[in-house]
PDB file of C-alpha atoms in Angstrom:
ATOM      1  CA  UNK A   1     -17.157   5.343  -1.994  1.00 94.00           C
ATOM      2  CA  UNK A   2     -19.704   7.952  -1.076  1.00 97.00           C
ATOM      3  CA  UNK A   3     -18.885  11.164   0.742  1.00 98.00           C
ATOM      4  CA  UNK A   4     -21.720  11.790   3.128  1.00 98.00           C
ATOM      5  CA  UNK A   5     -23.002  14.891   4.049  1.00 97.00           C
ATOM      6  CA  UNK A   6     -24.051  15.585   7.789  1.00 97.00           C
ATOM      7  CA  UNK A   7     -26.075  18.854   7.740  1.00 94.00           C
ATOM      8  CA  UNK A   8     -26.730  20.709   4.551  1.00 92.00           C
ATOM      9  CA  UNK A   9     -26.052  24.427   5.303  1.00 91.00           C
ATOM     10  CA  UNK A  10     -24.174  27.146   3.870  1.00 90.00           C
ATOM     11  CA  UNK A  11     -20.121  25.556   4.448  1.00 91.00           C
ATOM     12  CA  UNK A  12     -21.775  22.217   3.157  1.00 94.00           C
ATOM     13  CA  UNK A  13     -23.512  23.578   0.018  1.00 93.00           C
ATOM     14  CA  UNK A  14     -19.611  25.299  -0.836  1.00 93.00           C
ATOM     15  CA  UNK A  15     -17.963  22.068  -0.260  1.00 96.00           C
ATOM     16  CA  UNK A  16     -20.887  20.428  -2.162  1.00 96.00           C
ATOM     17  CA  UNK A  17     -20.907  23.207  -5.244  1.00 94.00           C
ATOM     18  CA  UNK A  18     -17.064  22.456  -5.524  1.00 95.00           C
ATOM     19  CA  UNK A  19     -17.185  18.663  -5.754  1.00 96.00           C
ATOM     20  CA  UNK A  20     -20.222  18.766  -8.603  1.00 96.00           C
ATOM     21  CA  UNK A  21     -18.070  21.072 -10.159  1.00 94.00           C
ATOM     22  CA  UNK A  22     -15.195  18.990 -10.249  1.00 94.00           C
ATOM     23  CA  UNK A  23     -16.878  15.519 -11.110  1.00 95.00           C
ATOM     24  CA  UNK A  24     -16.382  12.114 -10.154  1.00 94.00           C
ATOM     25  CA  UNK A  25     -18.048  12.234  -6.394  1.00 96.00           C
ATOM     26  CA  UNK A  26     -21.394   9.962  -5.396  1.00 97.00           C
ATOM     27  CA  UNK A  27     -22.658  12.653  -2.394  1.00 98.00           C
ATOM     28  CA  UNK A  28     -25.186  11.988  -0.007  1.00 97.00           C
ATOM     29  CA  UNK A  29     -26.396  14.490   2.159  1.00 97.00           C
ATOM     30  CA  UNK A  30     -28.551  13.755   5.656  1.00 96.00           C
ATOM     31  CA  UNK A  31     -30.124  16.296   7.508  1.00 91.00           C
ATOM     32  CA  UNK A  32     -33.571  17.351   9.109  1.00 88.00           C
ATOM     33  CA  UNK A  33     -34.583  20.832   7.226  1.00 88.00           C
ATOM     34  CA  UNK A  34     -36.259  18.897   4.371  1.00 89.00           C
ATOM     35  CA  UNK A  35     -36.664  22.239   2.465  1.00 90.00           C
ATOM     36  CA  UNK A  36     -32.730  22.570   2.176  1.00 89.00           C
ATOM     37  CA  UNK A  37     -31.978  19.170   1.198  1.00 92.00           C
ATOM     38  CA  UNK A  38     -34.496  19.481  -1.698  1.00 93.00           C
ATOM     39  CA  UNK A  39     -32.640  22.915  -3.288  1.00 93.00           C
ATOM     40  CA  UNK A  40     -29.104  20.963  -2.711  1.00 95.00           C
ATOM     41  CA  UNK A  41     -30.887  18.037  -4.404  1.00 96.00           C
ATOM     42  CA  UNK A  42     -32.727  19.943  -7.300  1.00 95.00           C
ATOM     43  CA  UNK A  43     -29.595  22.092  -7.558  1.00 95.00           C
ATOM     44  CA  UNK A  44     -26.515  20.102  -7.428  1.00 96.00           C
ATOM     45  CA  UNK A  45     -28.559  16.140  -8.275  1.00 96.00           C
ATOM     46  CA  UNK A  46     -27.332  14.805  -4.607  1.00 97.00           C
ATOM     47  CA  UNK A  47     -28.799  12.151  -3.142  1.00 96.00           C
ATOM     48  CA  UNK A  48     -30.625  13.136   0.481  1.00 96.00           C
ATOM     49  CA  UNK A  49     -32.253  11.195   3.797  1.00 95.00           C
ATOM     50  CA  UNK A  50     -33.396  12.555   6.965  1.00 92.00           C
ATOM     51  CA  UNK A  51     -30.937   9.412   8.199  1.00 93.00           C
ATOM     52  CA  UNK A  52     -27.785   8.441   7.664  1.00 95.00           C
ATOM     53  CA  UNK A  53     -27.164   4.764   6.399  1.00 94.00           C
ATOM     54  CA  UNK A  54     -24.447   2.054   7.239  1.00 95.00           C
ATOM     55  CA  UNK A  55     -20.723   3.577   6.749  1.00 97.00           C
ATOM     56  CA  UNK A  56     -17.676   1.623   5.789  1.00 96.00           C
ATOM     57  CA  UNK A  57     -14.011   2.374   5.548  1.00 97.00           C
ATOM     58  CA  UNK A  58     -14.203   2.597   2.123  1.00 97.00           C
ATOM     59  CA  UNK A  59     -16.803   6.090   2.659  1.00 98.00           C
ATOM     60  CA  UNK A  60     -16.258   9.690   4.171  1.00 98.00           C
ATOM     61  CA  UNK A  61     -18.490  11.690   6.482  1.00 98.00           C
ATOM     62  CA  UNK A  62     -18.104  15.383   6.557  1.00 98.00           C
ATOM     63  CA  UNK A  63     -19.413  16.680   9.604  1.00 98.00           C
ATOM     64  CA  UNK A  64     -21.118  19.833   8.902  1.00 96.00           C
ATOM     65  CA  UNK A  65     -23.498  21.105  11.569  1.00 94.00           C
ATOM     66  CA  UNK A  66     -22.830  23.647  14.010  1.00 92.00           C
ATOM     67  CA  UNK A  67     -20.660  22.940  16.894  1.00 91.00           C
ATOM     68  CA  UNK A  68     -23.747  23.766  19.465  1.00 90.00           C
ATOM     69  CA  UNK A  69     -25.796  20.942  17.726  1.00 93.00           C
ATOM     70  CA  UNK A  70     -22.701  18.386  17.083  1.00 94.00           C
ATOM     71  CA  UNK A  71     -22.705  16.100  20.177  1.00 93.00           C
ATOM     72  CA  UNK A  72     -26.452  15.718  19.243  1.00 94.00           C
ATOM     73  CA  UNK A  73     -26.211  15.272  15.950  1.00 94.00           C
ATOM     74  CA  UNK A  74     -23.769  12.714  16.078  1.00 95.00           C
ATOM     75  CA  UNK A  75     -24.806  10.333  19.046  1.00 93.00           C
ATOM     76  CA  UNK A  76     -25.010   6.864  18.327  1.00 93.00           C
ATOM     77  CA  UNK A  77     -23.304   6.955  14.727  1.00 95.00           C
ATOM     78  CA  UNK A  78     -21.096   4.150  14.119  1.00 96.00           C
ATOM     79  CA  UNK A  79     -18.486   5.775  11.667  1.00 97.00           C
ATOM     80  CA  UNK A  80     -17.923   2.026  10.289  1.00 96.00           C
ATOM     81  CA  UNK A  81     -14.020   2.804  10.317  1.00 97.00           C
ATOM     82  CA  UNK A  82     -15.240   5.772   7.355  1.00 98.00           C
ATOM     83  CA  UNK A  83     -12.614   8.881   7.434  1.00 98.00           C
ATOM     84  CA  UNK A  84     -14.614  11.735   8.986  1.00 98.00           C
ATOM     85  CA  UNK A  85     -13.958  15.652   7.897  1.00 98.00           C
ATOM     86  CA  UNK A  86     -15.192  17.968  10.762  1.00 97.00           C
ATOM     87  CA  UNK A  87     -16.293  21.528   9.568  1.00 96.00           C
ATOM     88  CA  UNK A  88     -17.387  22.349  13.325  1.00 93.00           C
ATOM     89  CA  UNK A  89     -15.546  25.192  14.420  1.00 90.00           C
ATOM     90  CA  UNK A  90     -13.473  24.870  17.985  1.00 89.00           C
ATOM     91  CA  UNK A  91     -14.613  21.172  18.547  1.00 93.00           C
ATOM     92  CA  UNK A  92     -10.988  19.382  18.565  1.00 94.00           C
ATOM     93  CA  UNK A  93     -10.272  15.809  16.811  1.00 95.00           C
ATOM     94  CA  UNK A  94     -10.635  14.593  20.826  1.00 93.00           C
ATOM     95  CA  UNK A  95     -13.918  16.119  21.738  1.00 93.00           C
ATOM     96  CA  UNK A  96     -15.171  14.465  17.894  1.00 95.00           C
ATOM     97  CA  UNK A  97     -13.609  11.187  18.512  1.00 95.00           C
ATOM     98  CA  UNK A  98     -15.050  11.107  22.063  1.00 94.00           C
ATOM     99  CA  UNK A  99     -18.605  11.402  20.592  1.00 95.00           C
ATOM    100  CA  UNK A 100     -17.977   9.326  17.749  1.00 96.00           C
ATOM    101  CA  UNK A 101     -17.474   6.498  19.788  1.00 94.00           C
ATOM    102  CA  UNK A 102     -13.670   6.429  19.865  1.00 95.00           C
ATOM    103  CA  UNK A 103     -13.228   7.137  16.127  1.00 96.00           C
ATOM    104  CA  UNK A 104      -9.441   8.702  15.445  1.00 96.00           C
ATOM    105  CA  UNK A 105      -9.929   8.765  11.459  1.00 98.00           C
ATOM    106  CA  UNK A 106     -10.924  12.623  11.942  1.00 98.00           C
ATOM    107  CA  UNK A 107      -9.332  15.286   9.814  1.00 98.00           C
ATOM    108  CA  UNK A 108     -10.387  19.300  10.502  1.00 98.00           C
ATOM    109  CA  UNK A 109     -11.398  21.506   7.246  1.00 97.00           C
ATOM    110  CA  UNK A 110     -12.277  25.035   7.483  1.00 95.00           C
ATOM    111  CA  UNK A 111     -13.643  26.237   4.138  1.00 95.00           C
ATOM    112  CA  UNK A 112     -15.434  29.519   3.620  1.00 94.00           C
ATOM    113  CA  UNK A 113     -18.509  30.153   1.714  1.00 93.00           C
ATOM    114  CA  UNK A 114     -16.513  31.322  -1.623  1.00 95.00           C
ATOM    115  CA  UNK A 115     -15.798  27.657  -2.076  1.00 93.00           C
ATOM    116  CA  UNK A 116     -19.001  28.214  -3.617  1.00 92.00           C
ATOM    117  CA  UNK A 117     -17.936  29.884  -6.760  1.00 94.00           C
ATOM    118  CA  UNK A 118     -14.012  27.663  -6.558  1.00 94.00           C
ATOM    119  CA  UNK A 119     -12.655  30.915  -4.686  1.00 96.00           C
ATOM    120  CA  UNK A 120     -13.022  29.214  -1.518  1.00 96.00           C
ATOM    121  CA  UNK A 121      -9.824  29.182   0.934  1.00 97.00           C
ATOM    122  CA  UNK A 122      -9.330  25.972   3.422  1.00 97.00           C
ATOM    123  CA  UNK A 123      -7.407  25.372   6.420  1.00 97.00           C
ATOM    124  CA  UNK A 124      -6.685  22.055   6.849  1.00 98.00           C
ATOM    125  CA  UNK A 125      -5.414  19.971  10.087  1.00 98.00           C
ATOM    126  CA  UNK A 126      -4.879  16.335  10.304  1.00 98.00           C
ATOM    127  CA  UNK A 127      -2.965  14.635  13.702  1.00 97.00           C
ATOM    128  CA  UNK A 128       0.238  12.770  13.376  1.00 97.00           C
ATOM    129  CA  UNK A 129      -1.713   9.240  12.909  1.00 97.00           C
ATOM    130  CA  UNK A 130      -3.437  10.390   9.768  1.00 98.00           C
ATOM    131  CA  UNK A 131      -2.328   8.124   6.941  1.00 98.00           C
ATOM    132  CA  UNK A 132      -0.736   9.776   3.844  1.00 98.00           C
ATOM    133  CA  UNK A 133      -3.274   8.238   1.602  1.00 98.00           C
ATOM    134  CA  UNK A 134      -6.234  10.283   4.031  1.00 98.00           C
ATOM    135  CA  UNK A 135      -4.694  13.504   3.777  1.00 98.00           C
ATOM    136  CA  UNK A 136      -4.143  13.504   0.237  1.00 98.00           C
ATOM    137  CA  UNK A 137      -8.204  12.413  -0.344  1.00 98.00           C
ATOM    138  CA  UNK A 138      -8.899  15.139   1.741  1.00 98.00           C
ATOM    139  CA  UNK A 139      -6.448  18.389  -0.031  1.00 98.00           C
ATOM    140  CA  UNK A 140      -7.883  16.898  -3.462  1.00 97.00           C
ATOM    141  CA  UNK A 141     -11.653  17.291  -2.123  1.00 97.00           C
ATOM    142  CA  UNK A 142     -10.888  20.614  -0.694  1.00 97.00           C
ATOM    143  CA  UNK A 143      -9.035  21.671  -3.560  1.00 97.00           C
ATOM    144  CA  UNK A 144     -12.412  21.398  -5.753  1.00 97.00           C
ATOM    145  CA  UNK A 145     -13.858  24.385  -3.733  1.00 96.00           C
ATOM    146  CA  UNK A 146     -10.264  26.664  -3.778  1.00 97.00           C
ATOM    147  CA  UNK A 147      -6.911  26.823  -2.467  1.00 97.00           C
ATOM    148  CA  UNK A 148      -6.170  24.673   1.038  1.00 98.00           C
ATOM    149  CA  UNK A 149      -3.485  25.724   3.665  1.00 98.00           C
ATOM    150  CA  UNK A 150      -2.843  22.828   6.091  1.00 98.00           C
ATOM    151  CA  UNK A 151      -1.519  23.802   9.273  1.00 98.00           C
ATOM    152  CA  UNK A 152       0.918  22.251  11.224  1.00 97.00           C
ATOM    153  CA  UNK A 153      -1.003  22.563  15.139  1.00 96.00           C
ATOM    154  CA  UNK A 154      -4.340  22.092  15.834  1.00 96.00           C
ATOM    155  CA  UNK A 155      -4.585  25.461  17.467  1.00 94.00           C
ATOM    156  CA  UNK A 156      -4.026  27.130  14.450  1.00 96.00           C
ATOM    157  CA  UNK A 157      -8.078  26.220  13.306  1.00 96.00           C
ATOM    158  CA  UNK A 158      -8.892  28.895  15.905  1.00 95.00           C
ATOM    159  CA  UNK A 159      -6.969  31.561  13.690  1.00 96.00           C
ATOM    160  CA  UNK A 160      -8.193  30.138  10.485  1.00 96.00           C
ATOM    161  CA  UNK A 161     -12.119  30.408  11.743  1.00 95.00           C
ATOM    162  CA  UNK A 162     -11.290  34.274  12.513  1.00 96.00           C
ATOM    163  CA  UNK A 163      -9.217  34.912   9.247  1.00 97.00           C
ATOM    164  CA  UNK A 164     -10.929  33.015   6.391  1.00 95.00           C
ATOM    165  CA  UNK A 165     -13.650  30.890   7.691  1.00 94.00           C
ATOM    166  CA  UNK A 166     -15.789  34.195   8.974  1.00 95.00           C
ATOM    167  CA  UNK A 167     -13.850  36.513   6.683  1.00 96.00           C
ATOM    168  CA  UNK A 168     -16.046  36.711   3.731  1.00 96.00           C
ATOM    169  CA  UNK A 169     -18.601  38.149   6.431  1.00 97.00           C
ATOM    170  CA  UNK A 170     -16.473  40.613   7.215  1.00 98.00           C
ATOM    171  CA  UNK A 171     -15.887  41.505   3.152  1.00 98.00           C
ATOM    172  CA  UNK A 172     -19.810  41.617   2.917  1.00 98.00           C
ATOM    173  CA  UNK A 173     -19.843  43.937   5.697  1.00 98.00           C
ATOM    174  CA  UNK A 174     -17.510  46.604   3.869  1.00 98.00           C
ATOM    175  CA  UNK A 175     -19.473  45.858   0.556  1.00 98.00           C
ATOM    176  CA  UNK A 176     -22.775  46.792   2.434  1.00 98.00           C
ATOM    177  CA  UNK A 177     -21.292  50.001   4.062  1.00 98.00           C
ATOM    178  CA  UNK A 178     -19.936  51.344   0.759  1.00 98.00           C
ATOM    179  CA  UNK A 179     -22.885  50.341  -1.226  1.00 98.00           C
ATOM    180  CA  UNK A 180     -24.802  52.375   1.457  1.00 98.00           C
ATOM    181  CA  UNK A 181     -22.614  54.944   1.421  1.00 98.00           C
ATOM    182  CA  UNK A 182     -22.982  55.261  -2.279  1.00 98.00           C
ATOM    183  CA  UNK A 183     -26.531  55.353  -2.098  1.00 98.00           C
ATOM    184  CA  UNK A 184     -26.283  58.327   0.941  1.00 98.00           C
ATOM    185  CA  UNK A 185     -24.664  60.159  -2.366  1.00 98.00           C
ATOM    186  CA  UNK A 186     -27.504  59.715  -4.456  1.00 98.00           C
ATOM    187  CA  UNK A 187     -27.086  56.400  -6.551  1.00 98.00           C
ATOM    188  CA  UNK A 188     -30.001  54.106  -6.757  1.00 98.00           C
ATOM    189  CA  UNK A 189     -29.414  50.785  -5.235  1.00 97.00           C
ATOM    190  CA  UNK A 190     -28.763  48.849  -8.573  1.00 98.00           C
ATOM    191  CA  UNK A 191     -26.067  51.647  -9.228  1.00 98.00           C
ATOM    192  CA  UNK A 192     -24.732  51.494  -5.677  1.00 98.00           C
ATOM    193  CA  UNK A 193     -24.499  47.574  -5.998  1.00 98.00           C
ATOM    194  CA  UNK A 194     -22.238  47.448  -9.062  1.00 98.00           C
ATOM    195  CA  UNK A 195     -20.022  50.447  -8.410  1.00 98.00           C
ATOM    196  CA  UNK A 196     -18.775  48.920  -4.824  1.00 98.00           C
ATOM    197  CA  UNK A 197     -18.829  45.285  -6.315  1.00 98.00           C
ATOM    198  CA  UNK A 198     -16.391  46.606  -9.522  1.00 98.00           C
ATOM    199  CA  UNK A 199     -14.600  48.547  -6.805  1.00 98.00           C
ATOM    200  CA  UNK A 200     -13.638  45.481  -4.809  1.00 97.00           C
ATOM    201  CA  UNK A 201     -13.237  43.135  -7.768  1.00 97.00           C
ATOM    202  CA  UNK A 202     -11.000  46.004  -9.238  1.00 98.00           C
ATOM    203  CA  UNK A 203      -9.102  46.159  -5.976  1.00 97.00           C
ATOM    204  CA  UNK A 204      -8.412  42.435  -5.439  1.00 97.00           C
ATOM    205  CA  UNK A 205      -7.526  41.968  -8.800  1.00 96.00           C
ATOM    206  CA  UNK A 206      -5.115  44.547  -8.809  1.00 97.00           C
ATOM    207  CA  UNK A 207      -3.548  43.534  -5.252  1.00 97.00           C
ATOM    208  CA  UNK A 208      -3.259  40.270  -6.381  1.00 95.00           C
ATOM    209  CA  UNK A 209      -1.547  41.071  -9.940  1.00 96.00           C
ATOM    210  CA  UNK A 210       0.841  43.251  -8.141  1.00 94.00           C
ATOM    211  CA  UNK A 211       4.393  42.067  -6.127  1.00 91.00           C
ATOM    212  CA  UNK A 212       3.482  44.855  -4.040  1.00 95.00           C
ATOM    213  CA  UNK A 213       2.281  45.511  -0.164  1.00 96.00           C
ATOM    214  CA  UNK A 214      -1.478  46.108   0.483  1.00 97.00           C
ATOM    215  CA  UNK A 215      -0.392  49.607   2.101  1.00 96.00           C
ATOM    216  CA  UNK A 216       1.682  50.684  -0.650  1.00 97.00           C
ATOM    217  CA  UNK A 217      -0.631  50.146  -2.943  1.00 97.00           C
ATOM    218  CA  UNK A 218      -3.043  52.159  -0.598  1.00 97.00           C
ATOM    219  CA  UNK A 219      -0.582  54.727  -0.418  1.00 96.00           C
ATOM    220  CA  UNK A 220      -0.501  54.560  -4.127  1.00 95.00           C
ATOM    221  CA  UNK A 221      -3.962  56.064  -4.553  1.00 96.00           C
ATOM    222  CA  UNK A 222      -3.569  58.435  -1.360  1.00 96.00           C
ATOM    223  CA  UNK A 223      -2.152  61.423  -2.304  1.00 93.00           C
ATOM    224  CA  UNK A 224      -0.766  63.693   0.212  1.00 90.00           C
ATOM    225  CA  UNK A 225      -4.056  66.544   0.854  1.00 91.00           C
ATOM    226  CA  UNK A 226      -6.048  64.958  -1.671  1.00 95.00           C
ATOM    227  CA  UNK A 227      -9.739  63.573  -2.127  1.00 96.00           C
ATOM    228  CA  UNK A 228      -8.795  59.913  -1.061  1.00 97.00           C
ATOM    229  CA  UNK A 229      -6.584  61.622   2.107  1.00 96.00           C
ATOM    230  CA  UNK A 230      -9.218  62.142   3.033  1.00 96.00           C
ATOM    231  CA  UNK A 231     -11.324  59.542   3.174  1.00 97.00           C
ATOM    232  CA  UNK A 232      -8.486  57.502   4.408  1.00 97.00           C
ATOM    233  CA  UNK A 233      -7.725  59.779   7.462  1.00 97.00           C
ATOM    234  CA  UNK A 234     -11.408  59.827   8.884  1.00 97.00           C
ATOM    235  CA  UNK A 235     -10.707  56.010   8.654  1.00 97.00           C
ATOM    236  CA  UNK A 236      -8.369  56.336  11.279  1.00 97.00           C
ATOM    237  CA  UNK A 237      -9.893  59.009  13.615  1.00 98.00           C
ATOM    238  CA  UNK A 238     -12.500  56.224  13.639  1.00 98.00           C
ATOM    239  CA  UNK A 239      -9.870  53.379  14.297  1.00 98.00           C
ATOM    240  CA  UNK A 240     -11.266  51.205  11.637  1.00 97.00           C
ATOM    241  CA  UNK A 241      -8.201  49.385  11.334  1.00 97.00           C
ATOM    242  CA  UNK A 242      -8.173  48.578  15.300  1.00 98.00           C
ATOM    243  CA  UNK A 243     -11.808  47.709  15.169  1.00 98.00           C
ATOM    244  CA  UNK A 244     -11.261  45.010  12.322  1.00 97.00           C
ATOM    245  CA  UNK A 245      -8.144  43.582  14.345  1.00 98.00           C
ATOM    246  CA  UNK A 246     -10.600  43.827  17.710  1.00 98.00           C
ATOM    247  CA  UNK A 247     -12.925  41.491  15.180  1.00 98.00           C
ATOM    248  CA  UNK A 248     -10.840  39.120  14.284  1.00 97.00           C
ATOM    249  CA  UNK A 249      -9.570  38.171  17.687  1.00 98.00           C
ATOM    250  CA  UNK A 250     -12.747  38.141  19.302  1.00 97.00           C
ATOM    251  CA  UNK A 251     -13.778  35.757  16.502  1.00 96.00           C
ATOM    252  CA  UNK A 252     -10.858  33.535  17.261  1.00 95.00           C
ATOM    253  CA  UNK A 253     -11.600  33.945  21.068  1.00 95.00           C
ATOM    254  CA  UNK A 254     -15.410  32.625  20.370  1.00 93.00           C
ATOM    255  CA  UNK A 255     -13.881  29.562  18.311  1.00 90.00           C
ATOM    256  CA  UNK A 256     -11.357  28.575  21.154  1.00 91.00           C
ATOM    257  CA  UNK A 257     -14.336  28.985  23.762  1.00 90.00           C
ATOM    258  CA  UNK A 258     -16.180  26.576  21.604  1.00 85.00           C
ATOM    259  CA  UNK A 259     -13.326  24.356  22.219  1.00 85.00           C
ATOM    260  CA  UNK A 260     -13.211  24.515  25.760  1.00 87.00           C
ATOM    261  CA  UNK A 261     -16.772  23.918  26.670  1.00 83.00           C
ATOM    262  CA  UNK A 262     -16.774  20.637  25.011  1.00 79.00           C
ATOM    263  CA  UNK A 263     -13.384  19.554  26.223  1.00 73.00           C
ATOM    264  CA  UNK A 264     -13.626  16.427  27.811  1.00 49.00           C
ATOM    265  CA  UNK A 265     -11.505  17.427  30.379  1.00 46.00           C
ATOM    266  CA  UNK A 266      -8.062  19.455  31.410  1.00 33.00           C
ATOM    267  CA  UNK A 267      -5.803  17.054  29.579  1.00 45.00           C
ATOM    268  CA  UNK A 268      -7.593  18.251  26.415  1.00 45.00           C
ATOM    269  CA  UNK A 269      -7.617  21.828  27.237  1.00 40.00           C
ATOM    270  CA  UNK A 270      -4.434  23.757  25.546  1.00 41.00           C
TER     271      UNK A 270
END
């Protein structure tokens, strides 16, 4: 068995990172930006071809190229009966099946880029034909790059995208601001970069230790008047809270527009 790569970009290189990590997986990735393919082969020893060779049932074909470039991208592959993994946010097992030639082996992963470092988190959706043995494969694979959620509709990739497939973006954005902020107080970049990065890693560490809510444990630093007050109440003059829930939904909305343009027609459209 060989688990075939389709595209070689960031979500692949996670998945990839995780499986060399774990061990015991012959990976093959195909793609056209020969520059990537040679760090993922120098890097992580995969095998790599501009084309993809003859599948069988016995192989896997992950599917990672963005949805705009998909229906191209996969025209005229014969999946050989192979179990396919679709990364491709908002493109539904019908619109992949359609353009794989009638292919219904197709389960959905959503990783994230922390998969990377095994701190990934995947959401996982299979339909109601997907054999027990498939499934399992596929929560094993995933599981090399983090912790997997599967989730019960196929609707539910939309929130998954907007949560924790784009949500390390959204970390990197708040690490940026506070590292700028930090410089804006007169720490050199180098000093800037490790105070917010312990800060967060401090955080995290401690929200995840603790059997406690995220806002009581904010409200366990905020003291009533105080410096972090504060901080915490220009926050919300500013709706920063509103603007990251504004975020997230307009990241979901993009994914289910995704979906809709390729529908292949109003039966498929939920």
């Amino acid at each position: 068995m060989t688990v075939y790569f389709l595209g070689g970009g960031n979500m692949a290189a996670a998945i990839i990172a995780g499986m060399v990590r774990h061990g015991g997986y012959a990976i093959h990735v195909v793609g056209r930006n020969a520059a990537k393919q040679q760090q993922l082969a120098e890097r992580y020893g995969v095998a790599i071809s501009s084309t993809l060779p003859a599948l069988n049932a016995d192989d896997v074909l992950v599917l990672a190229v963005k949805p705009q470039d998909m229906q191209a991208a996969t025209a005229g592959i014969d999946t050989g009966g192979a179990l396919v993994l679709s990364v491709a946010a908002g493109l539904t097992t019908a619109t992949l099946s359609r353009w794989l030639g009638g292919s219904t082996r197709i389960i959905r992963i959503m990783p994230n880029t922390p998969g990377q470092v095994g701190m990934g988190m995947a959401g996982l959706y299979a339909p109601a034909h997907i054999s027990a043995a498939d499934k399992a494969f596929t929560e094993t694979l995933m599981r090399t790059t983090g912790q997997v959620l599967w989730l019960p509709e196929e609707d539910d990739m939309h929130r998954i995208v907007g949560i924790c497939g784009s949500g390390p973006a959204y970390v990197f954005y708040l690490l940026n601001a506070l590292q700028q902020a930090a410089q804006a107080q007169g720490f050199d970049a180098a000093e800037a970069r490790r105070l917010s990065l312990a800060t967060f890693n401090g955080a995290v560490a401690l929200a995840a230790a603790a059997d406690t809510d995220f806002a009581q444990l904010q409200q366990n630093v905020t003291s009533k008047g105080g410096t972090t007050h504060e901080a915490i109440e220009t926050f919300r003059q500013h709706h920063v809270a509103e603007a990251i829930a504004e975020g997230v939904a307009a990241c979901v909305a993009r994914s289910r527009a995704l979906g809709l343009q390729f529908a292949a027609d109003t039966q498929e459209v939920r």
